[in-house]
XYZ file of C-alpha atoms in Angstrom:
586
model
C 156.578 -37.582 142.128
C 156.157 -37.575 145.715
C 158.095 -40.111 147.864
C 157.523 -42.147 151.156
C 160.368 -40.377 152.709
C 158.615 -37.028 151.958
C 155.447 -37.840 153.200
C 157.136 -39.279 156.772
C 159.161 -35.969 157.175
C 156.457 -33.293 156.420
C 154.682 -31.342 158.804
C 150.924 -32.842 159.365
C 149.639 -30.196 157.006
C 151.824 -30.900 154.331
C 150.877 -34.651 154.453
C 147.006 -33.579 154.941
C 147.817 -31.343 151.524
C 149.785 -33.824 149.738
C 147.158 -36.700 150.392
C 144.203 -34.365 149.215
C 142.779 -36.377 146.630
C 143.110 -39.651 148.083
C 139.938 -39.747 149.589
C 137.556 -37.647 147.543
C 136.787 -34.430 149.927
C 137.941 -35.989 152.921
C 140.784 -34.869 154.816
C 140.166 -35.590 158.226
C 141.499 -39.538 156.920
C 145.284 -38.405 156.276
C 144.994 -35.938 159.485
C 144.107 -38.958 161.552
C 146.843 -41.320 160.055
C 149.260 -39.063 160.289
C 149.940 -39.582 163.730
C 151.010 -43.186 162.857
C 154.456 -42.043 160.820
C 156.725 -42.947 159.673
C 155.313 -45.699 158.213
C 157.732 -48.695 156.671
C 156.462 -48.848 152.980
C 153.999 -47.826 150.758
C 151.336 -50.743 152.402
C 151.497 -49.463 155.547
C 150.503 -45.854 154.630
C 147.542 -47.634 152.836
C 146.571 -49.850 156.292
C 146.656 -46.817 158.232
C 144.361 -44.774 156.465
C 141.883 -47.702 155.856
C 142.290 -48.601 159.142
C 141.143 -44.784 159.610
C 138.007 -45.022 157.743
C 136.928 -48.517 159.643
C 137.593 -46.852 162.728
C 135.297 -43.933 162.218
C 131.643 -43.464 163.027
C 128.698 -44.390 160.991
C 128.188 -40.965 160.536
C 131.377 -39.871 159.324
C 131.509 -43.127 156.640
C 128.313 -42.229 155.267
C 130.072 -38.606 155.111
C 132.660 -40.030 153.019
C 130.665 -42.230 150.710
C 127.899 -39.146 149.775
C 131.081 -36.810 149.216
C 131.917 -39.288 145.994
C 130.059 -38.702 142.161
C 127.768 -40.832 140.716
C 128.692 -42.908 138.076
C 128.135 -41.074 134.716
C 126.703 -38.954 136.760
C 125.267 -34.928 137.181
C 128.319 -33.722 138.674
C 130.217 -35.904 135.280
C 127.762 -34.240 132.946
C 128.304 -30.426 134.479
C 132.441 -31.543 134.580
C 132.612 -31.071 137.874
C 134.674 -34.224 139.085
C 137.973 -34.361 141.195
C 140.494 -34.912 138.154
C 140.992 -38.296 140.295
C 137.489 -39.245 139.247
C 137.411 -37.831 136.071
C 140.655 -40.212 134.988
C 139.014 -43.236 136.758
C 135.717 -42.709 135.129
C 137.538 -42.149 131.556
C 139.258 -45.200 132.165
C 136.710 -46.954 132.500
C 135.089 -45.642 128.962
C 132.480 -44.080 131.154
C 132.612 -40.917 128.945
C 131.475 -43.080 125.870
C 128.287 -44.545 126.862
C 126.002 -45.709 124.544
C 122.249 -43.335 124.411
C 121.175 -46.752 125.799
C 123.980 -47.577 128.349
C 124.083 -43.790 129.548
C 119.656 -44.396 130.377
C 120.340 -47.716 132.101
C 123.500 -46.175 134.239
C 120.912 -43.000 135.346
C 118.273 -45.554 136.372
C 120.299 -47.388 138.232
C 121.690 -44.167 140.042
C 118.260 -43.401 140.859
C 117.011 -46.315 142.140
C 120.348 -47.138 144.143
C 120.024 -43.731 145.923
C 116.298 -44.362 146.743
C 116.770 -47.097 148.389
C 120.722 -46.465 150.255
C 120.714 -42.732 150.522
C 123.518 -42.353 149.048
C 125.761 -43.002 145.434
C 127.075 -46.444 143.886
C 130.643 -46.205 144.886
C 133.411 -48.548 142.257
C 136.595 -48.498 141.715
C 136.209 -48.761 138.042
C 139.791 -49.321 137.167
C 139.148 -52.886 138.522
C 141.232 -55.846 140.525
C 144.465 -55.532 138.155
C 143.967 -51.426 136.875
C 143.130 -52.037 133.685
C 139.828 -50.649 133.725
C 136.040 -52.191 134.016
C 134.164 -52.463 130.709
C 131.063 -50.856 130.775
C 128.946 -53.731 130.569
C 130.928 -55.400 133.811
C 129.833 -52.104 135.406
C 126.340 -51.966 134.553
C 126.068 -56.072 135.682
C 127.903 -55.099 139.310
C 125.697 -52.114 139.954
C 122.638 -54.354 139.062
C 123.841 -56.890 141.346
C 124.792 -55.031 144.139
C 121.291 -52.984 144.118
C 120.182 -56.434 145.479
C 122.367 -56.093 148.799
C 120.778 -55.308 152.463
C 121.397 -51.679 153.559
C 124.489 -52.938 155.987
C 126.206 -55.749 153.693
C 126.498 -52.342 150.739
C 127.623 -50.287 153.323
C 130.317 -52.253 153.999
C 131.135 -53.244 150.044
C 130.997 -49.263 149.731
C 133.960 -48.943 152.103
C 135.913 -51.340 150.478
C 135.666 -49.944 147.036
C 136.407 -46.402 148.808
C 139.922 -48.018 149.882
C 140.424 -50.035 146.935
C 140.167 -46.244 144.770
C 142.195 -45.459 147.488
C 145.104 -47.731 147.254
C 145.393 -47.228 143.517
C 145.506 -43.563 143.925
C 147.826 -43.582 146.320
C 150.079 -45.920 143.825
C 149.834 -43.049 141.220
C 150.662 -40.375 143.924
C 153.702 -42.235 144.720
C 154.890 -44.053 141.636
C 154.118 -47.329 143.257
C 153.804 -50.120 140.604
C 152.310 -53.734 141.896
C 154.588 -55.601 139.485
C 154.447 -59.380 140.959
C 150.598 -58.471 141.460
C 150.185 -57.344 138.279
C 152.146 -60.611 136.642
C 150.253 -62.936 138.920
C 147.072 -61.287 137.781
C 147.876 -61.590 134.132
C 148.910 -65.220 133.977
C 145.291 -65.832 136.218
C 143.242 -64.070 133.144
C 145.514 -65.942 130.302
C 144.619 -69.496 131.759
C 141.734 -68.265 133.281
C 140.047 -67.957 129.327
C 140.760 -71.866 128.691
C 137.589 -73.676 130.283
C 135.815 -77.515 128.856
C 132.743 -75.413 128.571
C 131.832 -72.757 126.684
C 130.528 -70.659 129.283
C 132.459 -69.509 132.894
C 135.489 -71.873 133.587
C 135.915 -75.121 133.981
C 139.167 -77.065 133.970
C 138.604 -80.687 134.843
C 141.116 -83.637 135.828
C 142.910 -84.529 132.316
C 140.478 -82.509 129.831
C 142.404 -80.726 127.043
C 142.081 -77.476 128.657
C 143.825 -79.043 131.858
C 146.632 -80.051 129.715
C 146.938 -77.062 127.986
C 146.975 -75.250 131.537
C 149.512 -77.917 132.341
C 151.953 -76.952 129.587
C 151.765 -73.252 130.297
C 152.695 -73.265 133.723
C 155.243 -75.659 132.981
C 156.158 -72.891 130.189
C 156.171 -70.091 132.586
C 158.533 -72.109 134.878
C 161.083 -72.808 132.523
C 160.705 -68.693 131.537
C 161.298 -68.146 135.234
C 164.595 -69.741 135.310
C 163.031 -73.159 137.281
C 163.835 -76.997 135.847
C 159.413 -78.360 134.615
C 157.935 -81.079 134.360
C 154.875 -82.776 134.420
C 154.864 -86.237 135.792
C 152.681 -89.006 135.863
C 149.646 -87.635 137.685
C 149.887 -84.646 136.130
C 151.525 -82.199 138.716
C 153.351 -79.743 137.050
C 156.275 -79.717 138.592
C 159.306 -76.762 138.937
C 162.316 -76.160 140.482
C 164.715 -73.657 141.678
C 167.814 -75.268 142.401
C 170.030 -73.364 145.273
C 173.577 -73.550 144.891
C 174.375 -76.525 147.127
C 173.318 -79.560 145.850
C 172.768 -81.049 148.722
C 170.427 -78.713 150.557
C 167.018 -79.454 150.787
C 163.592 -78.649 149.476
C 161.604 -76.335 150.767
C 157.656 -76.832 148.883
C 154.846 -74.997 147.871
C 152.257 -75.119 145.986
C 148.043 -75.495 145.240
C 145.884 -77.145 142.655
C 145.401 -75.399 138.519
C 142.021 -78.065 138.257
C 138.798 -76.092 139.337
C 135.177 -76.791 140.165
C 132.282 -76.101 137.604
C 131.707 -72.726 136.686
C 134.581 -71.437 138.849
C 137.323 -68.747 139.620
C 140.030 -67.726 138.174
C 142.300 -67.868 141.475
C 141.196 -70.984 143.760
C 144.346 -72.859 143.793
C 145.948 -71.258 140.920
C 146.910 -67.929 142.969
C 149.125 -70.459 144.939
C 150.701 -71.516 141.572
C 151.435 -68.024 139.855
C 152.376 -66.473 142.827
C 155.756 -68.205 143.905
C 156.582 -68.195 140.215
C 156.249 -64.356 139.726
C 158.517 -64.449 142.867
C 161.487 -67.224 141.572
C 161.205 -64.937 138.254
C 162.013 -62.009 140.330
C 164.885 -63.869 141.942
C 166.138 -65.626 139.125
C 165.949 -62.190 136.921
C 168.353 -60.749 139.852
C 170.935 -63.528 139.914
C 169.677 -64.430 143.739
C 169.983 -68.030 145.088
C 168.553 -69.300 147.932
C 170.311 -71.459 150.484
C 167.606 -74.252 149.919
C 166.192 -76.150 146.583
C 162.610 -74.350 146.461
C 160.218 -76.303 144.408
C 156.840 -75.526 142.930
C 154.696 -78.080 143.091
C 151.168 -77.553 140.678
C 148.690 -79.899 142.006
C 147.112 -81.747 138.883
C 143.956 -82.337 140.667
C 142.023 -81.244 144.127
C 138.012 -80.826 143.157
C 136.924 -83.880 142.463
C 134.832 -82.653 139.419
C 135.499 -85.734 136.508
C 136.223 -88.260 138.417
C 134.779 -88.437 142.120
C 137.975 -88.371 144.029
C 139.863 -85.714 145.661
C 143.670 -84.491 145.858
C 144.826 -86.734 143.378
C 147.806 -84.870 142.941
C 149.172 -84.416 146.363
C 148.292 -87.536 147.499
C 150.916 -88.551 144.720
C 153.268 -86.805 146.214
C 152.937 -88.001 150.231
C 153.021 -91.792 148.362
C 149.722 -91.948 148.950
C 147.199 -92.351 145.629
C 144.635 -95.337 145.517
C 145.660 -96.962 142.375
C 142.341 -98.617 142.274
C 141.207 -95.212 141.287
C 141.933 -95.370 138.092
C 139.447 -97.894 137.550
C 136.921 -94.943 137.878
C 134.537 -93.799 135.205
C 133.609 -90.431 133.892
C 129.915 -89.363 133.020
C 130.879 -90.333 129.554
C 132.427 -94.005 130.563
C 136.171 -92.988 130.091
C 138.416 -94.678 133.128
C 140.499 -92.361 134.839
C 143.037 -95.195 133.637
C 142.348 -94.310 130.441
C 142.554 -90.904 130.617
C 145.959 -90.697 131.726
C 146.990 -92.951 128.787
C 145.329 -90.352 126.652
C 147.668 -88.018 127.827
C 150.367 -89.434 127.490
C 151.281 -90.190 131.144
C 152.300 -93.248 132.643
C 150.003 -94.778 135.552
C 152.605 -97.572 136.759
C 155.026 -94.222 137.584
C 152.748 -93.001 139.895
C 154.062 -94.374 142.847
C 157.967 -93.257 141.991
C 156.468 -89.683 142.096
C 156.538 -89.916 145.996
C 158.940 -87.695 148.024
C 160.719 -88.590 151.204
C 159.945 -86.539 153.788
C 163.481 -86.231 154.881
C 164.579 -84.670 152.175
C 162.059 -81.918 152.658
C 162.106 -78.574 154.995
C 158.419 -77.514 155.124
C 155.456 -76.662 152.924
C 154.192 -73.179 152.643
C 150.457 -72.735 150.731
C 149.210 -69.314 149.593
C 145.460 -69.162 148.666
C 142.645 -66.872 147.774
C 140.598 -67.386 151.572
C 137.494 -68.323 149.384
C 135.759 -66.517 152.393
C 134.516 -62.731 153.967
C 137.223 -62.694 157.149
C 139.523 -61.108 155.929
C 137.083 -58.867 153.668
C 135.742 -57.331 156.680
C 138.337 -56.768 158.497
C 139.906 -54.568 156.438
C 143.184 -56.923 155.575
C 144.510 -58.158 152.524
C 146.760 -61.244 153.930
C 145.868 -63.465 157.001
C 148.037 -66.330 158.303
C 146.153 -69.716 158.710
C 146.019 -71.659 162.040
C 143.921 -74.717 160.877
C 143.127 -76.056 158.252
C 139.439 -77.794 159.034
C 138.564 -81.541 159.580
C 135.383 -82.438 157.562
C 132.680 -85.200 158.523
C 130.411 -85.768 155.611
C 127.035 -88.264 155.335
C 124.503 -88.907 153.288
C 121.027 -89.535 155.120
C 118.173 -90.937 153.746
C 114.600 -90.940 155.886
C 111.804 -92.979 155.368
C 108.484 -92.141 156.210
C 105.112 -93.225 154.715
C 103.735 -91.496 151.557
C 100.336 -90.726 152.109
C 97.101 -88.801 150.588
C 97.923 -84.816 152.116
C 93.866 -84.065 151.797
C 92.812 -87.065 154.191
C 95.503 -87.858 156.343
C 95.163 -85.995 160.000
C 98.518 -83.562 160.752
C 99.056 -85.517 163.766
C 99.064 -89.199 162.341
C 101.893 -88.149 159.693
C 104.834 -90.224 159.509
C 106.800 -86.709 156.808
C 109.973 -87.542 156.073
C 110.267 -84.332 154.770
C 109.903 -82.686 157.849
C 110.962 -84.576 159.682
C 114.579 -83.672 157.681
C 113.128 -79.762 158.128
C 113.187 -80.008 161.853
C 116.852 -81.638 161.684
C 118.040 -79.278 159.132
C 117.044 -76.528 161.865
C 119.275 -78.557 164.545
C 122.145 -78.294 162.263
C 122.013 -74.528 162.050
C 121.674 -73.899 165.493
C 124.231 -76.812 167.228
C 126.983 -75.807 164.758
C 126.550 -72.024 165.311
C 127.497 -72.263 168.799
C 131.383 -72.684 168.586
C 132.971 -70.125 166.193
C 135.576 -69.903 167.634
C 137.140 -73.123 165.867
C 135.174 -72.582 162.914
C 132.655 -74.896 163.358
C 130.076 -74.963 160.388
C 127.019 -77.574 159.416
C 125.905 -77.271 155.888
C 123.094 -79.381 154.277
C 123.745 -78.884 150.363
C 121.727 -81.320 148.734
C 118.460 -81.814 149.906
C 115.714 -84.194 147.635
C 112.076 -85.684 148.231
C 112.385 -88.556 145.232
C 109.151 -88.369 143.213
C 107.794 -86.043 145.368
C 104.360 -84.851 144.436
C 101.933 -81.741 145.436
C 99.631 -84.074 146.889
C 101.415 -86.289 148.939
C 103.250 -86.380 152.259
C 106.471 -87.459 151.418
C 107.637 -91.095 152.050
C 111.196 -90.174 151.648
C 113.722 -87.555 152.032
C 117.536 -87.687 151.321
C 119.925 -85.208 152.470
C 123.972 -84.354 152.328
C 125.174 -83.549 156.045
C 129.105 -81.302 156.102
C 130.149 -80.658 159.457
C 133.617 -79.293 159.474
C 136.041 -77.526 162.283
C 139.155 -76.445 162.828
C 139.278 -78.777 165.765
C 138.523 -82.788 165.567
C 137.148 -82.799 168.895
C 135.262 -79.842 168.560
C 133.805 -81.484 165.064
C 133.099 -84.381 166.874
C 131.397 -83.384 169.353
C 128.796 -81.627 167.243
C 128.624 -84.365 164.854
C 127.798 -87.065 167.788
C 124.753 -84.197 168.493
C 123.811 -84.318 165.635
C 123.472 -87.908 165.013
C 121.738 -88.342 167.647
C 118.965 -85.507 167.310
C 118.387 -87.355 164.206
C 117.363 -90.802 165.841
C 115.263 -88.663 168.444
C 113.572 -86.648 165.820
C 112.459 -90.075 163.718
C 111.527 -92.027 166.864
C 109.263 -89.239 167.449
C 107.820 -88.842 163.811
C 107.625 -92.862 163.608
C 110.726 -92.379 160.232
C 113.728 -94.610 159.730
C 116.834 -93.091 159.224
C 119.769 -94.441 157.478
C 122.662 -92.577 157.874
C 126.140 -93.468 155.875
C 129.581 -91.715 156.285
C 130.698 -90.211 152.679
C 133.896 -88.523 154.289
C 136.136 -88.056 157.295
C 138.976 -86.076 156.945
C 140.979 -84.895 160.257
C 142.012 -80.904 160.736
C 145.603 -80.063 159.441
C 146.653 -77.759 162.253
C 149.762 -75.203 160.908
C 153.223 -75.805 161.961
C 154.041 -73.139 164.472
C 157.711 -72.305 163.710
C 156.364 -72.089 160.338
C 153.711 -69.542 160.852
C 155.921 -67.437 163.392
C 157.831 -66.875 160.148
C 155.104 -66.016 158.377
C 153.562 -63.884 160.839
C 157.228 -61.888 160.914
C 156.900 -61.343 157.233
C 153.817 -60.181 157.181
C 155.150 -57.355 159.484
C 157.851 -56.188 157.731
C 155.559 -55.898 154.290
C 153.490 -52.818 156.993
C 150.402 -55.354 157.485
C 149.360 -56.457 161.377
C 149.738 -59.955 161.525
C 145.844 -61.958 161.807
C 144.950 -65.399 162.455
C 142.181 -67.310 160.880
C 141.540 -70.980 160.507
C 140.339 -72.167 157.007
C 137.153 -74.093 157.065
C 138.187 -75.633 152.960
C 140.091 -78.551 152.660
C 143.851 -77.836 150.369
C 146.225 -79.585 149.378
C 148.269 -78.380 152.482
C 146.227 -80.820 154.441
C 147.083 -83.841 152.341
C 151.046 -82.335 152.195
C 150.605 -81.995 156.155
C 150.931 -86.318 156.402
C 154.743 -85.783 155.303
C 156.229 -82.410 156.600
C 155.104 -79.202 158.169
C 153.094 -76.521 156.675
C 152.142 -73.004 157.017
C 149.169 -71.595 155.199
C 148.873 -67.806 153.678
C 145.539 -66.503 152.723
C 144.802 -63.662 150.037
C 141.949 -61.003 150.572
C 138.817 -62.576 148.177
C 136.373 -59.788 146.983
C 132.851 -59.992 146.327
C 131.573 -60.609 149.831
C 133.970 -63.263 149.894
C 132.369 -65.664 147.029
C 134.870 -68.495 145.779
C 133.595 -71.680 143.399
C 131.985 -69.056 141.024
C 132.740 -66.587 138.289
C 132.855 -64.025 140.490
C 135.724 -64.832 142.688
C 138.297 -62.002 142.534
C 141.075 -60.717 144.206
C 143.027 -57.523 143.500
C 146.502 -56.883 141.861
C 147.420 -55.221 145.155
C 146.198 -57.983 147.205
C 148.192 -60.751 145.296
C 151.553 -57.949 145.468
C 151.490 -57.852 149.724
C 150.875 -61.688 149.773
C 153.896 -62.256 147.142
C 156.224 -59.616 149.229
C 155.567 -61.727 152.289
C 156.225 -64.643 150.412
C 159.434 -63.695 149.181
C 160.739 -62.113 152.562
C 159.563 -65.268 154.356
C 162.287 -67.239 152.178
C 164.780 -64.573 152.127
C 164.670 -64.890 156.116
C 163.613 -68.934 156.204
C 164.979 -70.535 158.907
C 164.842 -74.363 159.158
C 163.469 -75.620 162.326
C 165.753 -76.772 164.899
């Protein structure tokens, strides 16, 4: 087995030698990242030579993605693979197509190459190693044929490193253990859902108390004092040694949208678990309590209200919520009978912020930043304010065969023109992350025939900065009344939603940025433009935000949400040096 130490000390050819089949045919990578040694740990190796490959010219990447086999491919067929490529593709049962599968895998080749110029690049040993299954890799290469010439480039590259990474594990006995854990305990609970198709665990369902009781279980299994109080957090602790210390939190949410991912909120669960497992396993204490806090509820999905859970916890939680209904009539009230739990103790659940040192979140980013810049960790900054309306225009149906174009009073577009407004005002200021989204959009009892009398649409304007938010929200508002004066529509616009930004703590995210250092990753800065339960913790204490590397382009809410077992090991390293090295602010 070849070490770290060996790799720092050899000449450049013996590195260049020893890191031959890292990068299929390639060896102008390890000759360039060479120059960086000695590198710290087995992730900074990895960064380097990525870092490489990002770094070199269009020419050169397109170089290094032609000099990899097709999938099931000729050069498979005549055995002519790397034996890197022949394991991965054996893994991956690619050696056992079907007559039918083995067809549908050489069409696809074909028509990817026609229209890329070059082969379908996957790292078919998958986000935890365990291998694809053929039919995942026939539905990804379908999907992916659908991708723009530049946006497959790119997801090219970053399967290139991600075959990269694991082969460089093999070459030097490198093991993502925590990753691998976290990523194991995300499939188990990932397979409970309300519905039978994709998952779907909803405020108070019996899948969300089964999830409930498992983390709970895994708690207790990692040496922490569970429970689950009255709201439903899930609730763990790992007592330090002095009994009067304090409590340093963390935490995220194990309820998801419709049809979600396996790792929204629930990375930020398993994560610091795997770690107080690897502490507790070792005998190691920690000079503070350090308590896990699972969020019962942050989505909103049964019963129309958000962050039920941590708004327990900062003392916070509307108890005339629980007169709210569910699309079947059952009162959130109700529910939480069901269950067992006792709504009069919601209010003891409260903590005092004395008692408590900070609040640290890690998440999936549920976004491409991080994606495309190469990084698997990123420290937050912000976490973004959110403005949210419903409008509803009123214009004057009207017969669209006799009525002249200009004596149209279209509500419909006259919402067009400000849907266009939104796009361009709130894509002037990225710097803070400012977005506008329009999500729902209706013409009620709209007809082929008719100019439409009415139009209703959802308005999101969010940034990392209130007064940045604000500002484009006021423009906003006010292109709308000049856009209906013109087109002779009312307007009625009502606020749904205003949330202020939850900037980070900066003492707190100094630390972070330290740790993430010392694990061989450069430190990067990126606000969050989705609301988390940090923001709602933020009211009571300081927090500090770490974001995972999400896959896929970046796609989050949906079944294809993913993150890597490598990924979740660098953000639970960080994790656990950033409380080896806590320091309480002063």
């Amino acid at each position: 087995m070849t070490t770290l130490e060996q790799l720092n000390s050899a000449d450049a050819q013996a590195f260049v030698t020893t890191l031959h089949g890292i990068y299929e045919h390639s060896p102008w990578i390890p000759q360039r990242a060479a120059a960086q040694r000695p590198f710290a740990n087995v992730t900074a190796l990895k960064q380097a030579m990525q870092a490489v490959v990002s770094s070199a010219s269009r020419e050169e990447q397109l170089g290094l993605i032609r000099a990899h086999p097709e999938l099931a491919g000729k050069a498979a067929i005549a055995g002519e693979l790397t034996a890197e490529s022949t394991g991965e593709q054996a893994k991956a049962g690619l050696n056992l197509c079907t007559a039918e599968e083995f067809a549908t895998l050489q069409k696809l080749n074909a028509d990817y190459n026609q229209k890329f110029g070059f082969p379908f690049i996957l790292a078919v040993k998958g986000a935890d190693g365990q291998g694809l299954s053929r039919q995942a890799i026939i539905a990804t290469f379908s999907r992916r044929l659908k991708n723009q010439f530049d946006d497959e480039l790119g997801e090219a590259l970053r399967q290139i490193g991600r075959i990269a990474e694991m082969r460089s594990n093999d070459l030097l006995g490198y093991s993502p253990e925590l990753g691998k854990t976290i990523m194991r305990w995300a499939e188990q609970i990932g397979a409970w859902s309300d519905d039978d198709n994709g998952l779907t665990c909803a405020y108070m369902t019996d899948t969300h108390r089964r999830t409930a009781a498992q983390i709970a279980g895994w708690m207790r299994e990692a040496g922490m004092q569970a429970e689950i109080d009255a709201v439903g957090n899930v609730v763990g602790r790992y007592l330090s040694d002095n009994a009067a210390a304090k409590t340093l939190m963390t935490g995220s949410h194990y309820d998801t949208v419709r049809n979600g991912g396996k790792y929204d909120g629930r990375e930020g669960i398993l994560l610091p678990i795997a770690i107080v497992k690897h502490l507790h396993e070792r005998g190691e204490k920690l000079p503070f309590h350090f308590e896990i806090v699972a969020f019962s509820e942050e989505e909103g999905v049964r019963f129309k209200s958000t962050f039920l859970g941590s708004n327990a916890i900062i003392g916070q939680f509307n108890l005339e919520l629980l007169n709210n209904l569910d699309r079947d009539g059952v009162s959130m009230r109700d529910a939480l009978l069901q269950a067992g739990h006792d709504p009069a103790a919601i209010p003891a659940i409260a903590r005092n912020p004395a008692d408590l040192l900070g609040y640290v979140e890690v998440h999936i980013e549920q976004g491409p930043v991080l994606l495309q810049r190469d990084l698997p960790v990123g420290i937050v900054t912000s976490i973004a304010g959110s403005c949210r309306y419903m409008v509803q225009l009123k214009g004057v149906a009207s017969h669209s065969g006799t009525t002249p174009m200009a004596m149209r009073k279209d509500a419909a577009a006259a919402a067009a023109e400000i849907l266009l407004y939104v796009e361009q005002r709130c894509g002037q200021d990225q710097q803070a992350s400012l977005v506008g989204t329009v999500g729902q959009l209706q013409v009620p009892n709209g007809s082929t025939n008719v100019i439409p009398g009415a139009c209703i649409f959802s308005l999101d304007i969010r940034a990392a900065d209130d007064g940045i938010r604000d500002a484009a929200v006021e423009d906003v508002l006010r292109h709308i009344e000049t856009v209906c004066a013109r087109r002779c529509v009312e307007a009625n616009v009502e606020k749904m939603v205003s949330a202020p930004a939850a900037p980070c703590a900066p003492w707190l995210m100094e630390q972070l940025s330290a740790a993430t250092e010392r694990a061989g990753v450069k430190p990067f800065k990126l606000a969050s433009g989705a609301g988390h339960d940090a923001m709602t913790i933020a009211k009571i204490t300081d927090v500090a935000m770490l974001f995972t590397r999400c896959g896929n382009g970046g796609i989050s809410h949906n079944p294809l949400e993913t993150m890597t077992a490598d990924d979740a090991e660098v953000s639970a390293q960080i994790l656990l040096d950033f409380l080896r090295h806590f320091k309480a602010k002063s």
